[in-house]
């Protein structure tokens, strides 16, 4: 699919509202999948925002962004999350960055908890590579919530960490060096 | 992908969002998680610590600033684990506590136990607590209320451990407002009240029929120490402005 709008296009005077027409660009994953995204959604990623700004500064048309460290499956999740949050005030995510207790909105809770833990880890890793503060916050809080109240054994299972064969099966302090 | 494959920074962020009990359990998940926790010391913002000591168990009850609360129980054989964990907790704790409660708990049938056994359990506990608190690089700070609950006779036996040194280590924060001693009343013995009376001399009975004593605090022209006792169950030391 060709992008609907071109970067050269100026905002229309007839649409002064914040809901300016979406500027769609292609995004290519490390395994060659090509997806599409609204530039405003991509700006949530500081890494991609810098690249986009580079194009805009040089007045070059931006047709395709390459994301070399995220595979298609995960990138699709990232873009879905960004699309949902493209109108967010970035100050909120910044303020929540160091907080222990943050509230995860219901859409995000549903979106993140339905993922198997392995995929959630992939998503968090991608959020770090792309520097998306809000997704890092909610992703990490979701992992922390799922660990809450779990024993050491249950955490091992949840996080995909093999049981050390020399370790006894109690959850009290071991590992005394 | 497993937890060990994600970037260190992400693990740090996850750890920062965990409560103390989860940190303790995660510590034992694998060598890497333990190392990471020891290197980064994820911060805790606990607002209330309540320790309930019985002769056969210790309960550590914690309340986070986000108001979630949970307990960890240490049975007799786990007492050393309690001390290890408590020491770790002090290391992770970043904010002042609002409340520190220490309850020396008696089962009804424990009254029948030999007093020397009870004395030993509680005085050993207090001694250890005192030396642990004293050894902290950053003392445990309590902002609002420090509460010690025990049997009156027991409180009598622990008072030597609660003298100025103990209070200092708990009270490092100059803002501590209140220090309570609650005790099971022993009507046959009013020695605790008598002792306070001896220290403070004059008492004032206020409108709620509580007995109040007041004293100046050395080097503190602005504040006075008031001790307030209800007939039965407690003595409260408060700092009040003149």
mmCIF file of C-alpha atoms in Angstrom:
data_model
loop_
_atom_site.group_PDB
_atom_site.id
_atom_site.type_symbol
_atom_site.label_atom_id
_atom_site.label_comp_id
_atom_site.label_asym_id
_atom_site.label_seq_id
_atom_site.Cartn_x
_atom_site.Cartn_y
_atom_site.Cartn_z
ATOM 1 C CA UNK A 1 0.000 0.000 0.000
ATOM 2 C CA UNK A 2 1.222 3.464 -0.824
ATOM 3 C CA UNK A 3 1.242 6.084 1.922
ATOM 4 C CA UNK A 4 -1.816 8.287 1.808
ATOM 5 C CA UNK A 5 -0.092 11.511 2.664
ATOM 6 C CA UNK A 6 3.269 12.877 1.822
ATOM 7 C CA UNK A 7 5.655 14.480 4.257
ATOM 8 C CA UNK A 8 5.854 17.579 2.086
ATOM 9 C CA UNK A 9 2.222 18.293 2.779
ATOM 10 C CA UNK A 10 1.500 21.163 5.175
ATOM 11 C CA UNK A 11 -1.293 20.958 7.735
ATOM 12 C CA UNK A 12 -4.556 22.117 6.181
ATOM 13 C CA UNK A 13 -5.801 25.478 7.426
ATOM 14 C CA UNK A 14 -9.287 24.006 7.393
ATOM 15 C CA UNK A 15 -8.357 21.455 10.080
ATOM 16 C CA UNK A 16 -6.975 23.447 13.019
ATOM 17 C CA UNK A 17 -8.006 20.696 15.482
ATOM 18 C CA UNK A 18 -5.279 18.476 16.963
ATOM 19 C CA UNK A 19 -6.644 15.555 14.937
ATOM 20 C CA UNK A 20 -4.565 16.526 11.919
ATOM 21 C CA UNK A 21 -4.687 14.094 8.994
ATOM 22 C CA UNK A 22 -2.642 10.974 9.686
ATOM 23 C CA UNK A 23 0.692 10.847 7.964
ATOM 24 C CA UNK A 24 1.288 7.186 7.253
ATOM 25 C CA UNK A 25 4.734 5.695 6.732
ATOM 26 C CA UNK A 26 6.044 2.196 6.209
ATOM 27 C CA UNK A 27 8.005 0.511 8.951
ATOM 28 C CA UNK A 28 10.170 -2.498 8.203
ATOM 29 C CA UNK A 29 11.051 -5.067 10.860
ATOM 30 C CA UNK A 30 14.389 -6.862 11.199
ATOM 31 C CA UNK A 31 12.933 -9.934 9.481
ATOM 32 C CA UNK A 32 11.654 -7.942 6.513
ATOM 33 C CA UNK A 33 7.988 -7.489 7.408
ATOM 34 C CA UNK A 34 6.581 -4.195 6.235
ATOM 35 C CA UNK A 35 3.971 -2.557 8.398
ATOM 36 C CA UNK A 36 2.292 0.820 8.330
ATOM 37 C CA UNK A 37 2.001 3.401 11.041
ATOM 38 C CA UNK A 38 0.870 6.933 11.720
ATOM 39 C CA UNK A 39 3.907 9.164 12.270
ATOM 40 C CA UNK A 40 2.311 10.567 15.421
ATOM 41 C CA UNK A 41 2.265 7.056 16.882
ATOM 42 C CA UNK A 42 5.914 6.532 15.940
ATOM 43 C CA UNK A 43 6.904 9.759 17.696
ATOM 44 C CA UNK A 44 6.269 7.973 21.013
ATOM 45 C CA UNK A 45 9.557 6.227 20.310
ATOM 46 C CA UNK A 46 12.404 8.641 21.010
ATOM 47 C CA UNK A 47 14.653 6.595 18.718
ATOM 48 C CA UNK A 48 12.261 6.733 15.766
ATOM 49 C CA UNK A 49 11.351 10.353 16.521
ATOM 50 C CA UNK A 50 15.017 11.306 16.056
ATOM 51 C CA UNK A 51 15.139 9.519 12.693
ATOM 52 C CA UNK A 52 11.885 11.121 11.533
ATOM 53 C CA UNK A 53 13.135 14.551 12.597
ATOM 54 C CA UNK A 54 16.282 13.942 10.565
ATOM 55 C CA UNK A 55 14.186 13.399 7.439
ATOM 56 C CA UNK A 56 12.005 16.420 8.141
ATOM 57 C CA UNK A 57 15.004 18.677 8.800
ATOM 58 C CA UNK A 58 16.562 17.746 5.505
ATOM 59 C CA UNK A 59 13.194 17.990 3.813
ATOM 60 C CA UNK A 60 13.538 14.468 2.488
ATOM 61 C CA UNK A 61 10.420 12.400 1.915
ATOM 62 C CA UNK A 62 10.121 9.692 4.537
ATOM 63 C CA UNK A 63 8.766 6.563 2.977
ATOM 64 C CA UNK A 64 10.155 3.710 4.995
ATOM 65 C CA UNK A 65 11.678 3.392 8.449
ATOM 66 C CA UNK A 66 13.835 0.383 9.169
ATOM 67 C CA UNK A 67 13.768 -1.099 12.652
ATOM 68 C CA UNK A 68 16.666 -3.500 12.648
ATOM 69 C CA UNK A 69 16.392 -4.926 16.125
ATOM 70 C CA UNK A 70 12.723 -5.840 16.363
ATOM 71 C CA UNK A 71 11.035 -8.749 14.555
ATOM 72 C CA UNK A 72 7.735 -8.367 12.697
ATOM 73 C CA UNK A 73 5.535 -10.072 15.306
ATOM 74 C CA UNK A 74 6.792 -7.840 18.112
ATOM 75 C CA UNK A 75 6.898 -4.707 15.948
ATOM 76 C CA UNK A 76 3.219 -5.215 15.137
ATOM 77 C CA UNK A 77 2.453 -5.218 18.879
ATOM 78 C CA UNK A 78 4.599 -2.114 19.408
ATOM 79 C CA UNK A 79 2.794 -0.261 16.625
ATOM 80 C CA UNK A 80 -0.610 -1.337 17.932
ATOM 81 C CA UNK A 81 0.293 0.047 21.358
ATOM 82 C CA UNK A 82 1.665 3.285 19.888
ATOM 83 C CA UNK A 83 -1.410 3.793 17.726
ATOM 84 C CA UNK A 84 -3.611 3.543 20.806
ATOM 85 C CA UNK A 85 -1.447 6.039 22.694
ATOM 86 C CA UNK A 86 -0.548 8.542 19.966
ATOM 87 C CA UNK A 87 -2.659 11.277 21.562
ATOM 88 C CA UNK A 88 -1.131 10.799 25.037
ATOM 89 C CA UNK A 89 0.645 13.609 26.825
ATOM 90 C CA UNK A 90 4.283 12.421 27.003
ATOM 91 C CA UNK A 91 4.644 14.146 30.400
ATOM 92 C CA UNK A 92 2.425 11.454 31.956
ATOM 93 C CA UNK A 93 4.738 8.612 30.964
ATOM 94 C CA UNK A 94 7.759 10.600 32.162
ATOM 95 C CA UNK A 95 6.119 11.249 35.531
ATOM 96 C CA UNK A 96 5.310 7.555 35.957
ATOM 97 C CA UNK A 97 8.784 6.429 35.074
ATOM 98 C CA UNK A 98 10.172 6.066 38.589
ATOM 99 C CA UNK A 99 6.963 5.308 40.405
ATOM 100 C CA UNK A 100 6.513 1.974 42.096
ATOM 101 C CA UNK A 101 2.761 1.967 41.868
ATOM 102 C CA UNK A 102 1.323 3.066 38.579
ATOM 103 C CA UNK A 103 -2.184 2.521 37.332
ATOM 104 C CA UNK A 104 -2.420 0.522 34.126
ATOM 105 C CA UNK A 105 -5.468 1.614 32.075
ATOM 106 C CA UNK A 106 -7.859 -1.202 31.209
ATOM 107 C CA UNK A 107 -7.044 -1.292 27.481
ATOM 108 C CA UNK A 108 -3.334 -1.707 28.287
ATOM 109 C CA UNK A 109 -4.001 -4.229 31.002
ATOM 110 C CA UNK A 110 -5.944 -6.362 28.575
ATOM 111 C CA UNK A 111 -3.425 -5.868 25.780
ATOM 112 C CA UNK A 112 -0.419 -6.773 27.941
ATOM 113 C CA UNK A 113 -1.779 -9.530 30.159
ATOM 114 C CA UNK A 114 -3.119 -11.555 27.227
ATOM 115 C CA UNK A 115 0.452 -11.951 25.945
ATOM 116 C CA UNK A 116 2.466 -14.998 26.946
ATOM 117 C CA UNK A 117 5.354 -13.945 29.193
ATOM 118 C CA UNK A 118 7.940 -14.610 26.460
ATOM 119 C CA UNK A 119 6.177 -12.230 24.072
ATOM 120 C CA UNK A 120 5.815 -9.653 26.822
ATOM 121 C CA UNK A 121 9.579 -9.806 27.405
ATOM 122 C CA UNK A 122 10.113 -9.343 23.658
ATOM 123 C CA UNK A 123 7.796 -6.346 23.728
ATOM 124 C CA UNK A 124 9.591 -4.784 26.724
ATOM 125 C CA UNK A 125 12.955 -5.358 25.058
ATOM 126 C CA UNK A 126 11.676 -3.689 21.881
ATOM 127 C CA UNK A 127 10.293 -0.806 23.974
ATOM 128 C CA UNK A 128 13.793 -0.333 25.385
ATOM 129 C CA UNK A 129 15.444 -0.464 21.955
ATOM 130 C CA UNK A 130 12.951 2.066 20.622
ATOM 131 C CA UNK A 131 12.855 4.061 23.892
ATOM 132 C CA UNK A 132 9.081 4.173 24.406
ATOM 133 C CA UNK A 133 8.694 5.283 28.022
ATOM 134 C CA UNK A 134 4.974 4.567 28.425
ATOM 135 C CA UNK A 135 5.251 1.039 27.048
ATOM 136 C CA UNK A 136 8.287 0.360 29.268
ATOM 137 C CA UNK A 137 6.310 1.550 32.315
ATOM 138 C CA UNK A 138 3.211 -0.530 31.638
ATOM 139 C CA UNK A 139 5.144 -3.568 30.406
ATOM 140 C CA UNK A 140 7.432 -3.691 33.446
ATOM 141 C CA UNK A 141 4.541 -3.059 35.825
ATOM 142 C CA UNK A 142 2.617 -5.927 34.206
ATOM 143 C CA UNK A 143 5.569 -8.271 34.753
ATOM 144 C CA UNK A 144 5.904 -7.058 38.358
ATOM 145 C CA UNK A 145 2.168 -7.565 38.949
ATOM 146 C CA UNK A 146 2.279 -11.082 37.612
ATOM 147 C CA UNK A 147 5.176 -11.911 39.953
ATOM 148 C CA UNK A 148 3.309 -10.567 42.961
ATOM 149 C CA UNK A 149 2.468 -13.205 45.532
ATOM 150 C CA UNK A 150 4.312 -15.922 43.606
ATOM 151 C CA UNK A 151 6.757 -18.289 45.249
ATOM 152 C CA UNK A 152 10.269 -18.756 43.931
ATOM 153 C CA UNK A 153 9.166 -21.938 42.122
ATOM 154 C CA UNK A 154 6.212 -20.238 40.505
ATOM 155 C CA UNK A 155 8.396 -17.322 39.422
ATOM 156 C CA UNK A 156 10.864 -19.689 37.800
ATOM 157 C CA UNK A 157 8.058 -21.255 35.831
ATOM 158 C CA UNK A 158 6.510 -17.897 34.952
ATOM 159 C CA UNK A 159 9.769 -16.343 33.789
ATOM 160 C CA UNK A 160 11.065 -19.400 31.927
ATOM 161 C CA UNK A 161 14.104 -19.901 34.115
ATOM 162 C CA UNK A 162 15.214 -23.517 34.408
ATOM 163 C CA UNK A 163 15.397 -24.972 37.870
ATOM 164 C CA UNK A 164 18.992 -25.133 39.033
ATOM 165 C CA UNK A 165 19.596 -28.823 39.593
ATOM 166 C CA UNK A 166 21.622 -28.281 42.711
ATOM 167 C CA UNK A 167 18.978 -26.196 44.383
ATOM 168 C CA UNK A 168 16.671 -27.713 46.989
ATOM 169 C CA UNK A 169 12.980 -27.157 46.419
ATOM 170 C CA UNK A 170 12.341 -24.835 49.356
ATOM 171 C CA UNK A 171 11.764 -21.191 48.680
ATOM 172 C CA UNK A 172 13.655 -19.939 51.701
ATOM 173 C CA UNK A 173 17.107 -18.491 51.527
ATOM 174 C CA UNK A 174 19.600 -20.754 49.814
ATOM 175 C CA UNK A 175 22.515 -19.813 47.598
ATOM 176 C CA UNK A 176 24.793 -19.112 50.494
ATOM 177 C CA UNK A 177 28.155 -18.577 48.925
ATOM 178 C CA UNK B 1 12.689 -15.275 25.607
ATOM 179 C CA UNK B 2 13.039 -15.465 29.398
ATOM 180 C CA UNK B 3 13.641 -12.911 32.122
ATOM 181 C CA UNK B 4 17.381 -13.412 31.888
ATOM 182 C CA UNK B 5 17.401 -12.393 28.193
ATOM 183 C CA UNK B 6 15.884 -8.953 28.547
ATOM 184 C CA UNK B 7 18.102 -5.870 28.919
ATOM 185 C CA UNK B 8 19.497 -5.149 32.394
ATOM 186 C CA UNK B 9 17.752 -1.806 32.438
ATOM 187 C CA UNK B 10 14.407 -3.514 31.910
ATOM 188 C CA UNK B 11 15.099 -5.917 34.790
ATOM 189 C CA UNK B 12 15.993 -2.949 36.981
ATOM 190 C CA UNK B 13 12.711 -1.252 36.084
ATOM 191 C CA UNK B 14 10.740 -4.425 36.857
ATOM 192 C CA UNK B 15 12.533 -4.806 40.191
ATOM 193 C CA UNK B 16 11.725 -1.224 41.086
ATOM 194 C CA UNK B 17 8.054 -2.066 40.756
ATOM 195 C CA UNK B 18 8.145 -5.172 42.954
ATOM 196 C CA UNK B 19 7.210 -5.389 46.616
ATOM 197 C CA UNK B 20 9.699 -6.650 49.179
ATOM 198 C CA UNK B 21 8.259 -10.160 49.411
ATOM 199 C CA UNK B 22 8.512 -10.606 45.642
ATOM 200 C CA UNK B 23 12.080 -9.288 45.679
ATOM 201 C CA UNK B 24 12.969 -11.887 48.322
ATOM 202 C CA UNK B 25 11.455 -14.683 46.245
ATOM 203 C CA UNK B 26 12.954 -13.454 43.007
ATOM 204 C CA UNK B 27 16.306 -13.360 44.724
ATOM 205 C CA UNK B 28 16.202 -17.135 44.944
ATOM 206 C CA UNK B 29 15.065 -17.724 41.372
ATOM 207 C CA UNK B 30 18.549 -17.872 39.901
ATOM 208 C CA UNK B 31 22.065 -16.681 40.476
ATOM 209 C CA UNK B 32 21.631 -13.869 37.965
ATOM 210 C CA UNK B 33 18.529 -12.451 39.616
ATOM 211 C CA UNK B 34 20.206 -12.550 43.000
ATOM 212 C CA UNK B 35 23.270 -10.785 41.699
ATOM 213 C CA UNK B 36 21.199 -8.171 39.945
ATOM 214 C CA UNK B 37 19.233 -7.435 43.119
ATOM 215 C CA UNK B 38 22.403 -7.151 45.181
ATOM 216 C CA UNK B 39 24.006 -4.825 42.669
ATOM 217 C CA UNK B 40 21.076 -2.521 42.070
ATOM 218 C CA UNK B 41 19.336 -2.646 45.503
ATOM 219 C CA UNK B 42 15.835 -1.878 44.197
ATOM 220 C CA UNK B 43 14.313 0.888 46.297
ATOM 221 C CA UNK B 44 11.400 0.276 48.647
ATOM 222 C CA UNK B 45 9.001 2.878 49.962
ATOM 223 C CA UNK B 46 7.515 1.095 52.917
ATOM 224 C CA UNK B 47 5.357 3.264 55.135
ATOM 225 C CA UNK B 48 4.705 0.898 58.011
ATOM 226 C CA UNK B 49 6.696 -1.928 59.513
ATOM 227 C CA UNK B 50 4.968 -4.058 62.091
ATOM 228 C CA UNK B 51 6.869 -6.878 63.706
ATOM 229 C CA UNK B 52 4.921 -9.285 65.862
ATOM 230 C CA UNK B 53 7.163 -11.478 67.933
ATOM 231 C CA UNK B 54 5.858 -14.611 69.592
ATOM 232 C CA UNK B 55 7.915 -17.328 71.201
ATOM 233 C CA UNK B 56 7.391 -19.659 68.228
ATOM 234 C CA UNK B 57 7.193 -17.254 65.279
ATOM 235 C CA UNK B 58 7.808 -13.764 63.964
ATOM 236 C CA UNK B 59 5.410 -11.991 61.607
ATOM 237 C CA UNK B 60 6.742 -9.168 59.500
ATOM 238 C CA UNK B 61 3.890 -7.034 58.258
ATOM 239 C CA UNK B 62 4.677 -4.358 55.684
ATOM 240 C CA UNK B 63 2.663 -1.595 54.112
ATOM 241 C CA UNK B 64 3.863 0.069 50.952
ATOM 242 C CA UNK B 65 3.309 3.707 50.217
ATOM 243 C CA UNK B 66 0.898 2.597 47.477
ATOM 244 C CA UNK B 67 -1.082 1.060 50.352
ATOM 245 C CA UNK B 68 -0.644 -2.569 49.409
ATOM 246 C CA UNK B 69 0.168 -4.609 52.464
ATOM 247 C CA UNK B 70 1.365 -8.111 53.113
ATOM 248 C CA UNK B 71 2.901 -10.292 55.798
ATOM 249 C CA UNK B 72 5.790 -12.713 55.893
ATOM 250 C CA UNK B 73 5.793 -15.346 58.611
ATOM 251 C CA UNK B 74 8.979 -16.835 60.038
ATOM 252 C CA UNK B 75 8.593 -19.928 62.147
ATOM 253 C CA UNK B 76 10.958 -20.803 64.945
ATOM 254 C CA UNK B 77 13.523 -22.419 62.656
ATOM 255 C CA UNK B 78 13.353 -19.435 60.325
ATOM 256 C CA UNK B 79 14.364 -16.808 62.847
ATOM 257 C CA UNK B 80 17.763 -16.338 61.241
ATOM 258 C CA UNK B 81 16.039 -15.813 57.886
ATOM 259 C CA UNK B 82 13.968 -13.096 59.524
ATOM 260 C CA UNK B 83 17.103 -11.247 60.584
ATOM 261 C CA UNK B 84 18.669 -11.637 57.134
ATOM 262 C CA UNK B 85 15.516 -10.388 55.466
ATOM 263 C CA UNK B 86 15.047 -7.517 57.898
ATOM 264 C CA UNK B 87 18.598 -6.400 57.332
ATOM 265 C CA UNK B 88 17.965 -6.471 53.580
ATOM 266 C CA UNK B 89 14.773 -4.532 54.023
ATOM 267 C CA UNK B 90 16.646 -1.766 55.837
ATOM 268 C CA UNK B 91 19.076 -1.636 52.953
ATOM 269 C CA UNK B 92 16.338 -1.282 50.335
ATOM 270 C CA UNK B 93 14.139 1.118 52.281
ATOM 271 C CA UNK B 94 14.473 4.581 50.790
ATOM 272 C CA UNK B 95 11.902 6.675 52.585
ATOM 273 C CA UNK B 96 11.116 7.424 56.188
ATOM 274 C CA UNK B 97 8.594 5.150 57.795
ATOM 275 C CA UNK B 98 5.381 6.620 59.034
ATOM 276 C CA UNK B 99 4.922 3.903 61.578
ATOM 277 C CA UNK B 100 7.118 1.391 63.308
ATOM 278 C CA UNK B 101 5.230 -1.110 65.435
ATOM 279 C CA UNK B 102 6.758 -3.801 67.534
ATOM 280 C CA UNK B 103 4.371 -6.191 69.214
ATOM 281 C CA UNK B 104 5.618 -8.688 71.738
ATOM 282 C CA UNK B 105 2.798 -11.119 71.472
ATOM 283 C CA UNK B 106 1.564 -13.513 74.098
ATOM 284 C CA UNK B 107 -0.644 -16.472 73.488
ATOM 285 C CA UNK B 108 -2.937 -16.914 76.447
ATOM 286 C CA UNK B 109 -1.237 -20.165 77.383
ATOM 287 C CA UNK B 110 2.167 -18.567 77.151
ATOM 288 C CA UNK B 111 1.468 -16.724 80.339
ATOM 289 C CA UNK B 112 1.994 -20.091 81.930
ATOM 290 C CA UNK B 113 5.412 -20.447 80.399
ATOM 291 C CA UNK B 114 8.307 -19.784 82.592
ATOM 292 C CA UNK B 115 8.980 -16.093 82.757
ATOM 293 C CA UNK B 116 12.649 -16.664 82.147
ATOM 294 C CA UNK B 117 11.892 -18.222 78.752
ATOM 295 C CA UNK B 118 9.767 -15.278 77.709
ATOM 296 C CA UNK B 119 12.303 -12.829 78.999
ATOM 297 C CA UNK B 120 14.983 -14.578 77.046
ATOM 298 C CA UNK B 121 13.048 -14.578 73.770
ATOM 299 C CA UNK B 122 12.019 -10.969 73.977
ATOM 300 C CA UNK B 123 15.141 -9.487 75.422
ATOM 301 C CA UNK B 124 17.261 -11.343 72.890
ATOM 302 C CA UNK B 125 15.030 -10.063 70.145
ATOM 303 C CA UNK B 126 15.242 -6.493 71.365
ATOM 304 C CA UNK B 127 18.960 -6.635 71.849
ATOM 305 C CA UNK B 128 19.413 -7.878 68.339
ATOM 306 C CA UNK B 129 17.019 -5.324 66.919
ATOM 307 C CA UNK B 130 18.829 -2.609 68.771
ATOM 308 C CA UNK B 131 22.260 -3.595 67.520
ATOM 309 C CA UNK B 132 20.970 -4.037 63.966
ATOM 310 C CA UNK B 133 19.389 -0.599 63.975
ATOM 311 C CA UNK B 134 22.522 0.891 65.463
ATOM 312 C CA UNK B 135 24.740 -0.688 62.817
ATOM 313 C CA UNK B 136 22.854 0.899 59.923
ATOM 314 C CA UNK B 137 24.701 3.408 57.844
ATOM 315 C CA UNK B 138 21.410 5.180 57.221
ATOM 316 C CA UNK B 139 19.317 4.888 60.370
ATOM 317 C CA UNK B 140 15.731 3.808 60.142
ATOM 318 C CA UNK B 141 13.651 6.942 60.346
ATOM 319 C CA UNK B 142 10.169 7.000 61.783
ATOM 320 C CA UNK B 143 8.041 10.053 61.117
ATOM 321 C CA UNK B 144 4.798 9.646 62.935
ATOM 322 C CA UNK B 145 4.447 6.951 65.483
ATOM 323 C CA UNK B 146 6.572 4.335 67.076
ATOM 324 C CA UNK B 147 4.665 1.754 69.017
ATOM 325 C CA UNK B 148 5.827 -1.007 71.282
ATOM 326 C CA UNK B 149 3.244 -3.421 72.617
ATOM 327 C CA UNK B 150 3.799 -6.030 75.261
ATOM 328 C CA UNK B 151 2.804 -7.375 78.606
ATOM 329 C CA UNK B 152 3.342 -4.878 81.371
ATOM 330 C CA UNK B 153 5.847 -7.025 83.159
ATOM 331 C CA UNK B 154 7.504 -7.763 79.873
ATOM 332 C CA UNK B 155 7.709 -4.084 79.066
ATOM 333 C CA UNK B 156 9.305 -3.600 82.434
ATOM 334 C CA UNK B 157 11.921 -6.135 81.550
ATOM 335 C CA UNK B 158 12.598 -4.570 78.149
ATOM 336 C CA UNK B 159 12.652 -0.982 79.281
ATOM 337 C CA UNK B 160 16.382 -1.141 79.867
ATOM 338 C CA UNK B 161 16.695 -1.832 76.133
ATOM 339 C CA UNK B 162 14.482 1.074 75.276
ATOM 340 C CA UNK B 163 16.544 3.667 77.020
ATOM 341 C CA UNK B 164 17.854 6.665 75.250
ATOM 342 C CA UNK B 165 20.155 4.677 72.998
ATOM 343 C CA UNK B 166 17.362 2.573 71.611
ATOM 344 C CA UNK B 167 15.170 5.590 71.218
ATOM 345 C CA UNK B 168 17.899 7.449 69.484
ATOM 346 C CA UNK B 169 18.378 4.765 66.901
ATOM 347 C CA UNK B 170 14.664 4.715 66.162
ATOM 348 C CA UNK B 171 14.214 8.381 66.623
ATOM 349 C CA UNK B 172 17.020 9.629 64.460
ATOM 350 C CA UNK B 173 14.450 11.652 62.617
ATOM 351 C CA UNK B 174 13.865 14.766 64.687
ATOM 352 C CA UNK B 175 10.259 14.751 63.548
ATOM 353 C CA UNK B 176 9.096 11.601 65.274
ATOM 354 C CA UNK B 177 5.880 12.695 66.884
ATOM 355 C CA UNK B 178 4.887 9.863 69.105
ATOM 356 C CA UNK B 179 6.361 6.889 70.846
ATOM 357 C CA UNK B 180 3.880 4.492 72.433
ATOM 358 C CA UNK B 181 4.251 1.736 74.904
ATOM 359 C CA UNK B 182 1.122 -0.401 75.017
ATOM 360 C CA UNK B 183 0.890 -3.162 77.517
ATOM 361 C CA UNK B 184 -1.443 -5.728 78.889
ATOM 362 C CA UNK B 185 -2.512 -4.229 82.159
ATOM 363 C CA UNK B 186 -1.453 -5.863 85.328
ATOM 364 C CA UNK B 187 -3.620 -4.249 87.939
ATOM 365 C CA UNK B 188 -1.651 -5.637 90.773
ATOM 366 C CA UNK B 189 1.399 -3.760 89.667
ATOM 367 C CA UNK B 190 1.447 -0.088 88.880
ATOM 368 C CA UNK B 191 5.178 0.060 88.929
ATOM 369 C CA UNK B 192 5.475 1.324 85.355
ATOM 370 C CA UNK B 193 3.266 4.291 86.034
ATOM 371 C CA UNK B 194 5.008 4.854 89.294
ATOM 372 C CA UNK B 195 8.337 4.891 87.555
ATOM 373 C CA UNK B 196 7.209 7.491 85.057
ATOM 374 C CA UNK B 197 5.757 9.508 87.854
ATOM 375 C CA UNK B 198 9.128 9.467 89.524
ATOM 376 C CA UNK B 199 10.822 10.726 86.427
ATOM 377 C CA UNK B 200 8.274 13.382 85.557
ATOM 378 C CA UNK B 201 7.028 14.309 89.014
ATOM 379 C CA UNK B 202 3.892 16.425 88.598
ATOM 380 C CA UNK B 203 0.992 15.008 86.638
ATOM 381 C CA UNK B 204 -2.020 16.705 85.146
ATOM 382 C CA UNK B 205 -5.287 14.949 84.657
ATOM 383 C CA UNK B 206 -6.954 16.244 81.519
ATOM 384 C CA UNK B 207 -10.589 16.275 80.491
ATOM 385 C CA UNK B 208 -10.445 12.750 79.093
ATOM 386 C CA UNK B 209 -9.209 11.471 82.433
ATOM 387 C CA UNK B 210 -5.843 10.634 81.052
ATOM 388 C CA UNK B 211 -2.869 11.421 83.125
ATOM 389 C CA UNK B 212 -0.318 13.659 81.467
ATOM 390 C CA UNK B 213 3.207 14.460 82.388
ATOM 391 C CA UNK B 214 5.337 17.059 80.732
ATOM 392 C CA UNK B 215 9.025 17.548 80.553
ATOM 393 C CA UNK B 216 11.443 19.784 78.744
ATOM 394 C CA UNK B 217 13.606 18.170 76.087
ATOM 395 C CA UNK B 218 17.273 18.998 76.582
ATOM 396 C CA UNK B 219 18.587 21.374 73.904
ATOM 397 C CA UNK B 220 15.166 21.801 72.413
ATOM 398 C CA UNK B 221 13.620 25.100 73.396
ATOM 399 C CA UNK B 222 10.649 24.690 71.079
ATOM 400 C CA UNK B 223 9.352 21.282 71.984
ATOM 401 C CA UNK B 224 8.311 19.542 75.124
ATOM 402 C CA UNK B 225 7.960 15.862 75.821
ATOM 403 C CA UNK B 226 4.618 14.772 77.087
ATOM 404 C CA UNK B 227 3.903 11.382 78.542
ATOM 405 C CA UNK B 228 0.290 10.419 78.669
ATOM 406 C CA UNK B 229 -1.111 7.384 80.319
ATOM 407 C CA UNK B 230 -4.544 5.900 80.363
ATOM 408 C CA UNK B 231 -5.175 3.963 83.492
ATOM 409 C CA UNK B 232 -5.124 0.601 81.806
ATOM 410 C CA UNK B 233 -3.273 0.137 78.700
ATOM 411 C CA UNK B 234 -0.756 2.537 77.451
ATOM 412 C CA UNK B 235 1.797 5.194 77.860
ATOM 413 C CA UNK B 236 2.387 7.549 74.979
ATOM 414 C CA UNK B 237 5.370 9.809 74.672
ATOM 415 C CA UNK B 238 4.791 12.707 72.319
ATOM 416 C CA UNK B 239 6.734 15.639 71.131
ATOM 417 C CA UNK B 240 4.643 18.772 71.199
ATOM 418 C CA UNK B 241 5.319 22.361 70.434
ATOM 419 C CA UNK B 242 5.340 24.718 73.394
#
